[in-house]
Amino acid sequence: LPHNKKTIKHSQSFTIDNNGSNKQDPHVGQEDENTDRGNWSSKREYMLSMIGYAVGLGNVWRFPYLAYKHGGGAFLIPYTIMLAVAGLPLFFMESSFGQFCSQGPINVWKAVPILQGVGITMMLVSTFVAIYYNVIIAYSIYYLFASFQYPLPWTLNVTAENQTCRNEFTVALQRTSSMNETGPVVWHLALCLLLAWILVGAALFKGIKSSGKVVYFTATFPYVVLFILLIRGVTLEGAKDGIEFYIGSKSNLTKLTDSEVWKDAATQIFFSLSIAWGGLMALSSYNKFYNNCYQDSIIVCITNCGTSVFAGFAIFSILGHMAHVYQRPVSEVADAGFGLAFIAYPDALSKLPISPLWSILFFVMLITLGLDSQFAGIEVIATCLQDAYPKLLKSKRGIVTTAVCIVLFLLGLPCITRVGIPFTPFTMIKMHYMKGGNRFIKDIEMMIGSKSALFWLWWRACWFFITPVVLSIILVWSLYTFTSPTYGSVAYPDWGISLGWCMTAFCLIWIPILAVWKVYKASGGPWQVKQDVHVLSEKKRTGVLTWSVTEGSAMVQEERLIQIYL
């Protein structure tokens, strides 16, 4: 690595890595700016992929439930505040970091080696989420096939307290009464799970070059279905009661004094935007260097939150009609999570004319919502593997994706035994770190152009103080108020709760392990490590950037990694 200034022209890329790989990735196009890893074929494909990753099942089955539970329209106040002080700052930070370094969640932290364990944690979280997320898609596929019948299988005359659909749900998934009764694999669900993984593997076989085409459908079709369901829902008798219950005149501002409301608002923002799972870094790492990631972050975050609110109207208008049919309050027919997607809403749709049509549309929507979120999760794993072993895996994208899908399919089989849903992970890890202060801001300005001091005042306040404080409070409060989870009336046994904590520990343990290891291997102590890869100067001319790089310690000689893509 030269100690003197090195001039790199706009069309070139300069790469040094541990493995000395010089193989060309067959999926890198002639027009790609990044000749080593490739870029998105178009800005539209990147934006649709990011929107598809952020907008997922939680927007449809969790946000509406939280809104009516926590004061209706009043819930939008803490939700918006948490978006501003936590969600958007971290979304902007992660996407900027990935774009600047052009690396996946593990390699990107080589810029701050002591925190490289954060990248491993991100990949592990994405792996656990990918395992159970495709199980949900498999359930949706099963229900989609079941919807091609008239009448729908869960349509019966006796529907007291919504038990008909609940019983059908139990029969279809063959769920046992507790986690202690695992039972055999439910083979019709195993086949649906296999189909789900085939769809994911086929879409990602060529990486972003193929998934970028698929998202034109998977990221846009849910909006078509939500719009159709909303139009149909508001024309039904009782729809007004459902909408008012969701976000209308029954809003309860007194709920804002409840700390649980603020915690749930923050949790929903993090869950919905998929922050700290590595997907934002992985997807943005394929951007062109000068892409305006700030503008993209604003668009994706607003679209995501707007979708949540919009989905609530479509959901509760039809639930209001269901409450009218049953002559019950909306609160007694509404549900959250699996209950809303596979019990309450299918039951409501079965009461409509041409019920199979509405059921088919709804479950195709769930499948597409799940798939484009799943694409990013698998992209995290594949990108991390290829970045870690470029010499071996760079030209084998299809093989890597296929192998990952096969392994995760096998790991997902316990989730479709009769123990079913309660076996899925129930603890999400949210870890956020920053690549040192003012230098990171200069890195962002290098990509998006210089900004005023007033512009950075807000982001500095969030990154350096507001966001860490908010996250710390939420973390402490969540631990303080932790109660043993249940799935409906099914209690988790002690061994199940212990397994959940072990999974959490397994994800987090890599952060201190890698930190200690990097400090041990580095010369000059922990403060020297931060200077290992340090950009000293940047002078922008017409099509030319001048860089100078220094080696601060043995860490650089060990890692030998700096990638500049122009």
Coordinates of C-alpha atoms in Angstrom, one line a residue, residues 54-64 79 268 271-272 303-305 307-309 311-312 369:
A54 CA -38.3 -2.3 4.6
V55 CA -42.0 -2.9 3.8
G56 CA -42.8 -6.3 5.1
L57 CA -45.3 -8.4 7.0
G58 CA -45.0 -6.2 10.1
N59 CA -46.5 -3.3 8.2
V60 CA -49.7 -5.3 7.7
W61 CA -50.1 -7.4 10.7
R62 CA -48.3 -5.5 13.5
F63 CA -48.7 -1.8 13.0
P64 CA -52.5 -1.7 12.8
Y79 CA -44.4 6.6 16.1
Q268 CA -42.1 -1.1 15.5
F271 CA -38.7 -4.0 13.2
S272 CA -40.3 -2.3 10.1
T303 CA -42.8 5.2 2.1
N304 CA -42.4 2.5 4.7
C305 CA -44.3 4.4 7.5
T307 CA -47.5 2.0 4.0
S308 CA -48.1 1.0 7.6
V309 CA -50.8 3.6 8.1
A311 CA -52.4 -0.9 5.4
G312 CA -54.3 -0.2 8.6
L369 CA -44.3 -8.8 1.1

